[in-house]
Amino acid sequence: MPSKVIPVADWRSLSRDRPVPGLSGPIATPSGALTDTLARPLRDLRISVTDRCNFRCVYCMPKESFGKDHPFLPHSHLLTFEEIERLARVFVSHGVEKIRLTGGEPLLRKNLEYLIERLAQLRTVHGKPLDLTLTTNGSLLTRKAAALKAAGLTRLTVSLDALDDTLFRGINDVDFPVADVLAGIDAAREAGFASIKVNMVVKRGTNDQEIVPMARHFRDSGVVLRFIEYMDVGNSNGWRMDDVLPSADVVERISARFPLEAIAPGYRGETAARWRYVDGAGEIGVISSVTHAFCGDCTRARLSTEGKVYLCLFANQGYDLRALLRDPAISDAGLATAVARIWQGRGDQYSQQRSAAGAAQASGDAGSRHDTEAPRVEMSYIGG
Ligand code: SAM
Ligand code: SF4
Ligand code: SF4
């Protein structure tokens, strides 16, 4: 059954914030070892630096919902770089080791290098530099890759859903040529990025014929290609379970042409299952967000462009920290207390509940069906 399509502007007014807890209680001194109600630590922070994008990918910002008159956030609503840095510092004091900049299209945010320079100065609670990375559609990389590297970005992920130019232009829906994204990936390599990943969202019947050509193209290149199951994020992409091609099928299709073997995960909470080519031509990853829920290891918080914290990609409410940031009476200790209380109250595990609900529906137990009707946050607003 197609999900309900809710205009994005309506979603913003429908979505009420959750009250920020903990401001009247005792100060929570950061120990770097914060855990949520399911004993999951806080390790990753994804920061959306803009809700705007120069693409209109059909599965993320379809033109019907993000047309010419779409009310993007006014500049005064965005967190400034100083505010982002201050909050990032608080999150790092609670245990965050990895920060990913995203959007919208993060490279559209003016002077982003300046923010990267500042974040690159932060140290984890163990005194190490952060793993500082960025997800981009690659359209501006030829111009920006060198500056991003010089500013201290450590890794880069480029989204690319097809090599076929006609298909790619149709998916981004702004007629953007695939050659320019490939040139961007080359520019990133020349700029010295040692770790580059390419993410391909697979939608059955739309771009699944590109799986093997993409694998062939990036084999032996040093770039790690990762296949992501098309997810039911947001309200505007009309997601249907039939559109999902399970990762197991992706592995099977590639392996039939280029044999693969499984390898161990790099760390706890790694979202991608890793496979390597038996002939030594490198590795791929598959992210089974729909068919194999991984909520038990989910250590990610998300910060929206306007300063709301979301505890799950599928959340329908966030905690507004911008008001606190702009309140002169709130100290860093107060902010740290608020973040601690928010994370300590976290019990989100949407994907797992969806899987359980699916299984229950299949066995006729309608009572355990998960409520998917509440309007959810859009991917372009909190980033992937
Ligand atoms: N604009 C940048 C980009 O495209 O890389 C960053 C933001 S984009 C929202 C982050 C990632 O989310 C992209 O890799 C995109 O393909 C992925 N994404 C968006 N909608 C998705 C969906 N419905 N299912 C799975 N991945 C999705
Ligand atoms: Fe823009 Fe990225 Fe969404 Fe595509 S996936 S519309 S590039 S934010
Ligand atoms: Fe994390 Fe939510 Fe995704 Fe589960 S559904 S892995 S809690 S973001």
Coordinates of N, CA and C and ligand atoms in Angstrom, one line a residue, residues 40 294-295 298 300 302 311-314 346 348-352, ligand 3:
R40 N 22.5 1.9 24.5 CA 23.3 2.3 23.3 C 24.1 3.6 23.5
F294 N 19.0 -2.8 12.2 CA 20.2 -2.8 13.0 C 20.1 -1.8 14.2
C295 N 18.8 -1.6 14.7 CA 18.6 -0.6 15.7 C 19.4 -0.8 17.0
C298 N 22.4 1.2 17.1 CA 22.3 2.5 16.5 C 22.8 3.6 17.5
R300 N 23.5 6.8 16.6 CA 23.4 8.1 15.9 C 22.4 9.1 16.4
R302 N 20.9 13.0 15.2 CA 20.9 13.9 14.1 C 20.5 15.3 14.5
L311 N 16.3 11.6 17.2 CA 17.0 10.5 17.7 C 16.9 9.3 16.8
C312 N 16.1 9.4 15.7 CA 15.9 8.4 14.8 C 15.6 9.0 13.4
L313 N 16.0 8.3 12.4 CA 15.7 8.8 11.0 C 14.2 8.8 10.8
F314 N 13.5 8.0 11.5 CA 12.1 7.9 11.3 C 11.2 8.7 12.4
R346 N 16.2 8.1 25.3 CA 15.9 7.6 23.9 C 15.6 6.1 23.9
D348 N 14.2 4.8 20.7 CA 13.8 4.6 19.3 C 14.4 3.4 18.7
Q349 N 13.6 2.6 18.0 CA 14.1 1.5 17.3 C 13.1 1.2 16.2
Y350 N 12.9 2.2 15.3 CA 11.8 2.1 14.4 C 11.9 0.9 13.4
S351 N 13.1 0.7 12.8 CA 13.3 -0.4 11.8 C 12.9 -1.7 12.4
Q352 N 13.4 -1.9 13.7 CA 13.1 -3.2 14.3 C 11.6 -3.4 14.5
Ligands
SF4_3 FE1 18.7 4.0 14.2 FE2 16.1 4.7 13.9 FE3 17.5 3.6 11.9 FE4 16.8 2.1 14.0 S1 15.4 3.0 12.6 S2 18.8 2.1 13.0 S3 17.0 3.6 15.7 S4 17.9 5.6 12.9

